[in-house]
CSV table of C-alpha atoms in Angstrom, one decimal:
chain,number,residue,atom,x,y,z
A,19,MET,CA,2.7,-27.7,35.9
A,20,GLN,CA,6.2,-27.2,37.1
A,21,HIS,CA,7.6,-28.9,34.0
A,22,CYS,CA,5.3,-26.8,31.8
A,23,GLY,CA,6.6,-23.6,33.5
A,24,ARG,CA,10.2,-24.6,32.8
A,25,TYR,CA,9.4,-25.1,29.2
A,26,ILE,CA,7.6,-21.8,28.9
A,27,GLY,CA,10.6,-20.2,30.6
A,28,ARG,CA,13.0,-21.5,28.0
A,29,LEU,CA,10.7,-20.3,25.2
A,30,VAL,CA,10.4,-16.9,26.7
A,31,ALA,CA,14.2,-16.6,26.9
A,32,ALA,CA,14.5,-17.7,23.3
A,33,TRP,CA,11.9,-15.3,21.8
A,34,PRO,CA,14.2,-12.5,20.7
A,35,THR,CA,16.6,-15.0,19.0
A,36,LEU,CA,13.7,-16.9,17.5
A,37,ALA,CA,12.1,-13.8,16.0
A,38,LEU,CA,15.3,-12.5,14.5
A,39,VAL,CA,16.0,-16.0,13.0
A,40,LEU,CA,12.6,-16.1,11.5
A,41,VAL,CA,12.8,-12.6,9.9
A,42,ALA,CA,16.5,-12.7,9.0
A,43,CYS,CA,16.7,-16.1,7.2
A,44,GLY,CA,16.9,-15.5,3.5
A,45,GLY,CA,15.3,-17.3,0.5
A,46,THR,CA,13.2,-16.8,-2.5
A,47,VAL,CA,9.7,-18.2,-3.3
A,48,GLY,CA,10.2,-21.3,-5.4
A,49,SER,CA,14.0,-21.4,-5.0
A,50,ARG,CA,16.0,-24.5,-4.1
A,51,ALA,CA,18.8,-24.7,-1.5
A,52,ASP,CA,22.3,-25.1,-2.9
A,53,ASP,CA,24.4,-28.1,-2.0
A,54,ASP,CA,26.8,-26.0,0.0
A,55,PRO,CA,25.1,-25.6,3.4
A,56,ALA,CA,27.5,-22.8,4.4
A,57,GLU,CA,26.5,-20.5,1.5
A,58,GLU,CA,24.1,-17.8,2.5
A,59,PRO,CA,21.8,-15.8,0.2
A,60,GLY,CA,22.8,-12.3,-0.9
A,61,GLU,CA,21.2,-9.1,0.0
A,62,GLY,CA,17.7,-8.5,-1.2
A,63,GLU,CA,16.6,-12.1,-0.9
A,64,GLU,CA,15.0,-11.8,2.5
A,65,SER,CA,11.9,-13.7,3.5
A,66,ALA,CA,10.4,-12.7,6.8
A,67,GLY,CA,9.5,-16.3,7.6
A,68,GLY,CA,6.8,-17.7,9.8
A,69,GLY,CA,3.6,-15.7,10.2
A,70,GLU,CA,1.3,-18.7,9.9
A,71,GLY,CA,-0.9,-18.0,13.0
A,72,ASP,CA,-1.3,-15.6,15.9
A,73,GLY,CA,2.4,-15.8,16.6
A,74,PRO,CA,5.5,-17.8,15.6
A,75,SER,CA,6.0,-21.5,16.3
A,76,ALA,CA,9.3,-22.7,17.6
A,77,GLY,CA,11.2,-25.6,16.1
A,78,GLY,CA,13.3,-28.2,17.9
A,79,ALA,CA,12.5,-30.5,20.8
A,80,GLY,CA,13.9,-30.1,24.3
A,81,GLY,CA,16.6,-27.8,25.5
A,82,ASN,CA,16.7,-24.5,23.6
A,83,PRO,CA,13.7,-24.5,21.2
A,84,VAL,CA,15.6,-22.6,18.6
A,85,THR,CA,18.7,-24.7,18.4
A,86,SER,CA,17.4,-26.7,15.4
A,87,LEU,CA,16.8,-23.6,13.3
A,88,ALA,CA,19.6,-23.0,10.8
A,89,CYS,CA,19.8,-19.6,9.1
A,90,ARG,CA,21.6,-20.7,6.0
A,91,ARG,CA,20.1,-21.5,2.6
A,92,PRO,CA,16.6,-22.8,3.3
A,93,GLN,CA,14.3,-24.3,0.8
A,94,VAL,CA,11.4,-22.0,0.4
A,95,GLY,CA,8.2,-23.6,-0.9
A,96,PRO,CA,5.1,-22.1,-2.5
A,97,SER,CA,3.6,-19.2,-0.6
A,98,ARG,CA,0.0,-19.7,0.5
A,99,TRP,CA,-2.7,-17.2,1.1
A,100,ARG,CA,-3.3,-17.2,4.8
A,101,ARG,CA,-6.7,-16.1,5.9
A,102,LEU,CA,-6.8,-13.8,8.9
A,103,THR,CA,-7.7,-15.5,12.2
A,104,ALA,CA,-10.6,-14.0,14.2
A,105,THR,CA,-8.1,-12.3,16.5
A,106,GLN,CA,-6.1,-10.8,13.7
A,107,TYR,CA,-9.3,-9.7,11.9
A,108,GLN,CA,-10.6,-7.9,15.1
A,109,ALA,CA,-7.2,-6.2,15.8
A,110,THR,CA,-6.9,-5.1,12.1
A,111,VAL,CA,-10.4,-3.6,12.0
A,112,LYS,CA,-9.7,-1.7,15.3
A,113,ASP,CA,-6.4,-0.3,14.0
A,114,LEU,CA,-7.8,0.6,10.6
A,115,LEU,CA,-11.1,2.2,11.5
A,116,GLY,CA,-11.1,2.5,15.3
A,117,VAL,CA,-14.1,0.2,15.5
A,118,ALA,CA,-14.3,-2.4,18.2
A,119,PHE,CA,-15.9,-5.4,16.6
A,120,ASP,CA,-16.6,-8.7,18.4
A,121,THR,CA,-15.8,-11.7,16.2
A,122,LYS,CA,-17.5,-14.2,18.5
A,123,THR,CA,-20.0,-15.1,15.7
A,124,PHE,CA,-17.2,-16.2,13.4
A,125,LEU,CA,-16.6,-19.9,13.0
A,126,LEU,CA,-13.6,-21.4,14.9
A,127,ASP,CA,-10.2,-20.9,13.3
A,128,GLY,CA,-8.3,-23.9,12.0
A,129,LYS,CA,-5.2,-25.2,13.8
A,130,THR,CA,-1.7,-26.3,12.9
A,131,GLY,CA,-0.5,-28.1,16.0
A,132,PRO,CA,-1.7,-26.0,19.0
A,133,PHE,CA,-1.7,-22.8,17.0
A,134,GLY,CA,-4.6,-21.0,15.5
A,135,THR,CA,-4.2,-20.5,11.7
A,136,ASN,CA,-6.4,-20.5,8.6
A,137,ALA,CA,-3.5,-21.3,6.2
A,138,ASP,CA,-5.1,-24.6,5.4
A,139,ASN,CA,-8.6,-23.8,6.4
A,140,ALA,CA,-10.6,-22.8,3.3
A,141,ALA,CA,-13.5,-20.3,3.8
A,142,GLN,CA,-16.9,-22.0,3.9
A,143,PRO,CA,-20.1,-20.4,2.4
A,144,LEU,CA,-21.3,-19.7,6.0
A,145,GLU,CA,-18.0,-17.9,6.7
A,146,VAL,CA,-18.3,-15.8,3.6
A,147,LYS,CA,-21.8,-14.8,4.7
A,148,LYS,CA,-20.4,-13.8,8.1
A,149,TYR,CA,-17.7,-11.7,6.5
A,150,HIS,CA,-20.4,-9.9,4.5
A,151,ASP,CA,-22.5,-9.3,7.6
A,152,ALA,CA,-19.4,-8.2,9.6
A,153,ALA,CA,-18.4,-5.7,6.8
A,154,GLU,CA,-21.9,-4.2,6.8
A,155,SER,CA,-21.9,-3.8,10.6
A,156,ILE,CA,-18.4,-2.4,10.8
A,157,ALA,CA,-19.1,0.0,7.9
A,158,GLY,CA,-22.2,1.2,9.6
A,159,LEU,CA,-20.3,2.0,12.8
A,160,ALA,CA,-17.5,3.6,10.8
A,161,ARG,CA,-19.9,5.9,9.0
A,162,GLN,CA,-20.7,7.6,12.3
A,163,ASN,CA,-17.2,9.0,12.6
A,164,VAL,CA,-15.5,9.1,9.2
A,165,ARG,CA,-13.0,11.8,10.3
A,166,GLY,CA,-11.9,9.4,12.9
A,167,PHE,CA,-10.1,7.2,10.3
A,168,LEU,CA,-10.0,9.5,7.3
A,169,ASP,CA,-8.0,12.7,7.6
A,170,CYS,CA,-10.0,14.8,5.1
A,171,ASP,CA,-12.6,17.5,5.5
A,172,ALA,CA,-15.2,16.9,2.7
A,173,LYS,CA,-16.7,20.3,3.2
A,174,ALA,CA,-13.4,22.0,2.5
A,175,ALA,CA,-11.7,19.7,0.1
A,176,GLY,CA,-14.8,18.2,-1.7
A,177,ASP,CA,-16.4,14.8,-1.6
A,178,ASP,CA,-14.5,13.3,-4.5
A,179,VAL,CA,-11.1,14.5,-3.2
A,180,CYS,CA,-11.8,12.8,0.2
A,181,ALA,CA,-13.0,9.6,-1.6
A,182,GLY,CA,-9.7,9.5,-3.4
A,183,ARG,CA,-7.8,10.0,-0.2
A,184,PHE,CA,-9.7,7.1,1.3
A,185,VAL,CA,-8.5,4.9,-1.5
A,186,ASP,CA,-4.9,6.0,-1.3
A,187,THR,CA,-4.7,5.8,2.5
A,188,VAL,CA,-7.4,3.6,4.2
A,189,ALA,CA,-7.8,1.1,1.4
A,190,ALA,CA,-4.0,0.8,1.0
A,191,ARG,CA,-3.5,0.2,4.7
A,192,ALA,CA,-6.3,-2.4,4.8
A,193,TRP,CA,-4.8,-4.3,1.8
A,194,ARG,CA,-1.2,-3.8,3.1
A,195,ARG,CA,0.0,-2.5,-0.3
A,196,PRO,CA,-0.6,0.3,-2.7
A,197,VAL,CA,-3.9,0.2,-4.6
A,198,THR,CA,-3.7,-0.4,-8.3
A,199,ALA,CA,-5.3,1.9,-10.9
A,200,ASP,CA,-8.1,-0.5,-11.7
A,201,GLU,CA,-8.8,-1.1,-8.0
A,202,ARG,CA,-8.9,2.7,-7.4
A,203,LYS,CA,-11.4,3.1,-10.3
A,204,ALA,CA,-13.6,0.3,-8.9
A,205,LEU,CA,-13.7,1.7,-5.4
A,206,LEU,CA,-14.5,5.2,-6.6
A,207,ALA,CA,-17.4,3.7,-8.6
A,208,VAL,CA,-18.7,2.2,-5.4
A,209,PHE,CA,-18.4,5.6,-3.7
A,210,ALA,CA,-20.4,7.2,-6.5
A,211,VAL,CA,-23.3,4.8,-5.8
A,212,GLY,CA,-23.4,5.6,-2.1
A,213,LYS,CA,-22.8,9.3,-2.7
A,214,GLU,CA,-26.3,9.5,-4.2
A,215,GLN,CA,-27.5,9.3,-0.7
A,216,SER,CA,-24.7,11.1,1.1
A,217,TYR,CA,-20.9,11.5,1.3
A,218,GLU,CA,-20.9,9.3,4.5
A,219,ASP,CA,-22.8,6.6,2.7
A,220,GLY,CA,-20.3,6.6,-0.1
A,221,ILE,CA,-17.5,6.1,2.4
A,222,ARG,CA,-19.6,3.4,4.1
A,223,LEU,CA,-20.0,1.4,0.9
A,224,MET,CA,-16.2,1.6,0.2
A,225,VAL,CA,-15.5,0.3,3.7
A,226,GLU,CA,-17.8,-2.6,3.0
A,227,ALA,CA,-16.0,-3.3,-0.3
A,228,VAL,CA,-12.5,-3.0,1.2
A,229,LEU,CA,-13.3,-5.4,4.1
A,230,GLN,CA,-14.7,-8.1,1.8
A,231,ALA,CA,-11.8,-8.0,-0.6
A,232,PRO,CA,-9.4,-11.0,-0.6
A,233,SER,CA,-6.5,-8.6,-0.1
A,234,PHE,CA,-8.0,-7.7,3.3
A,235,LEU,CA,-9.2,-11.2,4.4
A,236,TYR,CA,-6.0,-12.9,3.3
A,237,VAL,CA,-2.3,-12.2,3.8
A,238,VAL,CA,-1.5,-12.2,0.1
A,239,GLU,CA,2.0,-12.9,-1.1
A,240,VAL,CA,2.6,-12.7,-4.8
A,241,GLY,CA,6.2,-11.6,-4.6
A,242,GLU,CA,8.4,-10.0,-7.3
A,243,PRO,CA,11.1,-11.4,-9.6
A,244,SER,CA,14.3,-12.3,-7.9
A,245,PRO,CA,17.5,-10.3,-8.9
A,246,GLN,CA,19.0,-13.7,-9.7
A,247,LYS,CA,16.7,-13.9,-12.8
A,248,ASP,CA,16.3,-17.7,-12.3
A,249,GLY,CA,12.5,-17.7,-12.4
A,250,SER,CA,12.1,-17.5,-8.6
A,251,ARG,CA,10.4,-14.7,-6.8
A,252,ARG,CA,11.1,-12.9,-3.5
A,253,LEU,CA,8.7,-11.2,-1.1
A,254,THR,CA,8.1,-7.5,-1.7
A,255,GLY,CA,8.8,-5.0,1.0
A,256,TYR,CA,5.1,-4.6,1.7
A,257,GLU,CA,4.7,-8.4,2.0
A,258,ILE,CA,7.6,-8.6,4.5
A,259,ALA,CA,6.0,-5.8,6.5
A,260,ALA,CA,2.8,-7.7,6.7
A,261,ARG,CA,4.6,-10.9,7.8
A,262,LEU,CA,6.5,-9.0,10.5
A,263,SER,CA,3.5,-7.2,11.8
A,264,TYR,CA,1.2,-10.2,12.0
A,265,LEU,CA,4.0,-12.3,13.4
A,266,LEU,CA,5.0,-9.9,16.2
A,267,TRP,CA,1.9,-7.7,16.7
A,268,GLY,CA,-1.0,-9.8,15.4
A,269,THR,CA,-2.3,-6.9,13.3
A,270,MET,CA,-1.6,-4.9,10.1
A,271,PRO,CA,1.6,-2.9,9.7
A,272,ASP,CA,1.7,0.6,11.3
A,273,ALA,CA,2.7,3.7,9.4
A,274,GLU,CA,6.4,3.4,10.2
A,275,LEU,CA,6.6,-0.1,9.0
A,276,VAL,CA,4.7,0.8,5.8
A,277,GLN,CA,7.2,3.7,5.2
A,278,ALA,CA,10.1,1.2,5.7
A,279,ALA,CA,8.6,-0.9,2.9
A,280,ARG,CA,8.1,2.1,0.7
A,281,ASP,CA,11.7,3.2,1.2
A,282,ALA,CA,13.0,-0.3,0.4
A,283,ARG,CA,14.5,-0.6,3.9
A,284,LEU,CA,13.1,-4.1,4.2
A,285,ALA,CA,15.1,-5.3,1.2
A,286,THR,CA,18.1,-6.0,3.4
A,287,ARG,CA,18.7,-8.2,6.5
A,288,ASP,CA,19.7,-5.2,8.6
A,289,GLY,CA,16.5,-3.4,7.7
A,290,VAL,CA,14.4,-6.4,8.6
A,291,ARG,CA,16.2,-6.9,11.9
A,292,GLU,CA,15.8,-3.2,12.7
A,293,ALA,CA,12.1,-3.3,12.0
A,294,ALA,CA,11.7,-6.5,14.0
A,295,LYS,CA,13.6,-5.0,17.0
A,296,ARG,CA,11.3,-2.0,17.0
A,297,LEU,CA,8.2,-4.1,17.0
A,298,MET,CA,9.5,-6.3,19.8
A,299,GLU,CA,10.2,-3.3,21.9
A,300,SER,CA,6.6,-2.2,21.8
A,301,GLU,CA,4.0,-3.1,24.4
A,302,ARG,CA,1.9,-4.6,21.6
A,303,PHE,CA,4.5,-7.4,21.2
A,304,LEU,CA,3.8,-8.6,24.7
A,305,PHE,CA,0.1,-9.3,23.8
A,306,ALA,CA,1.2,-11.4,20.8
A,307,ALA,CA,3.8,-13.3,22.9
A,308,GLN,CA,1.1,-14.0,25.5
A,309,SER,CA,-1.3,-15.2,22.9
A,310,PHE,CA,1.5,-17.5,21.5
A,311,HIS,CA,2.1,-19.1,24.9
A,312,ARG,CA,-1.6,-19.4,25.7
A,313,GLN,CA,-1.9,-21.4,22.5
A,314,LEU,CA,1.2,-23.4,23.2
A,315,VAL,CA,-0.1,-24.8,26.5
A,316,ASP,CA,-3.7,-24.8,25.2
A,317,ALA,CA,-4.7,-22.4,28.0
A,318,ASP,CA,-7.4,-20.8,26.0
A,319,VAL,CA,-9.5,-24.0,26.2
A,320,ILE,CA,-10.2,-22.9,29.8
A,321,ALA,CA,-11.9,-19.8,28.5
A,322,ARG,CA,-14.1,-21.6,26.0
A,323,GLY,CA,-17.3,-22.5,27.8
A,324,GLY,CA,-18.2,-26.2,28.1
A,325,LEU,CA,-14.9,-27.6,26.9
A,326,VAL,CA,-13.5,-28.2,30.4
A,327,THR,CA,-15.9,-29.4,33.0
A,328,LYS,CA,-15.5,-30.5,36.6
A,329,ASP,CA,-17.7,-32.2,39.2
A,330,ALA,CA,-19.0,-29.3,41.2
A,331,ALA,CA,-19.2,-31.5,44.4
A,332,ARG,CA,-15.6,-32.6,44.2
A,333,TYR,CA,-14.2,-29.3,42.9
A,334,PRO,CA,-16.4,-26.5,44.4
A,335,GLN,CA,-13.7,-23.8,43.7
A,336,TRP,CA,-13.9,-24.5,39.9
A,337,ASN,CA,-15.7,-21.4,38.7
A,338,ASP,CA,-15.3,-18.5,36.2
A,339,ALA,CA,-13.1,-16.6,38.7
A,340,LEU,CA,-10.7,-19.4,39.0
A,341,LYS,CA,-10.5,-19.9,35.2
A,342,ALA,CA,-9.8,-16.2,34.7
A,343,ALA,CA,-7.1,-16.4,37.4
A,344,MET,CA,-5.4,-19.3,35.6
A,345,LEU,CA,-5.3,-17.4,32.3
A,346,ARG,CA,-3.9,-14.3,34.1
A,347,GLU,CA,-1.2,-16.5,35.6
A,348,VAL,CA,0.0,-17.6,32.2
A,349,ASP,CA,0.0,-14.0,30.9
A,350,ALA,CA,1.8,-12.8,34.0
A,351,TYR,CA,4.4,-15.5,33.7
A,352,VAL,CA,5.2,-14.5,30.1
A,353,ALA,CA,5.2,-10.8,31.0
A,354,HIS,CA,7.7,-11.5,33.8
A,355,GLY,CA,9.9,-13.4,31.5
A,356,PHE,CA,10.2,-10.5,29.1
A,357,SER,CA,10.4,-7.7,31.6
A,358,GLN,CA,12.4,-9.1,34.6
A,359,ALA,CA,13.8,-12.6,34.0
A,360,ASP,CA,17.5,-13.0,33.2
């Protein structure tokens, strides 16, 4: 336990450097590294890096865990569609609609090493059904307070105006990018079906559609042509914003980060660093950091019933209260490392 604590301490101290390395290293999707290792990519080729699971994974073995990361000319392979983890899904729904949804019925996420990620975990038919059921349940709860997530008065502005505003704001936030003209048309057609019952039901059906779309369930990275015109592609500002937000907050980008993407401020290293710094200064970053370290030492296994058992006669103090205290200890250690440790 003492050795584990020292290792966690080194990781805590390295987090700020690690995060900036991950978001500042440049590269283009499908590009190859040049032979000269000292050459660095030019402006506008940034890739936010990482973002595979509920927090970044550190490279290197022993000593400073970030010493083996070189921010030079990395090889950037194909970009995969990473399905949201249960934790990310839950946090995104809460931020998007204000609905607290429990994902305990979802199947367990896949893992890469100790970290939860669905990057290589294809959705199974049962999971698709669970996503459908979840969307229906969440939409039903959201219907009860449409004004809570959609700033539009249907009585004053009109049902169709508010439906359009839903597409341009709520759907765009859910999909972490602007909605295309064809998507807008399709969502408004869904609204028209529900509107036959009521305005609220039209919104409810759109919420169901939005939450079941691949652009919501996956962190989609298509990219855009690189300025080098060599056939490679680079991440768009919206894709960088999503990587940053899910890496450092475990949820979708907030309004300020979306605006930074819209203004092309994430097209430069300085812009990405500035955005990352802001996210890391937020209290929400601490939750993501605690989740990362819980996964690192596999502490969450304690909370999953039945996975860790003890002989009650030999270990009479092994109970739910002790398990909760052990998890709080890990979280408190990480919080101390970020707030008070040198």
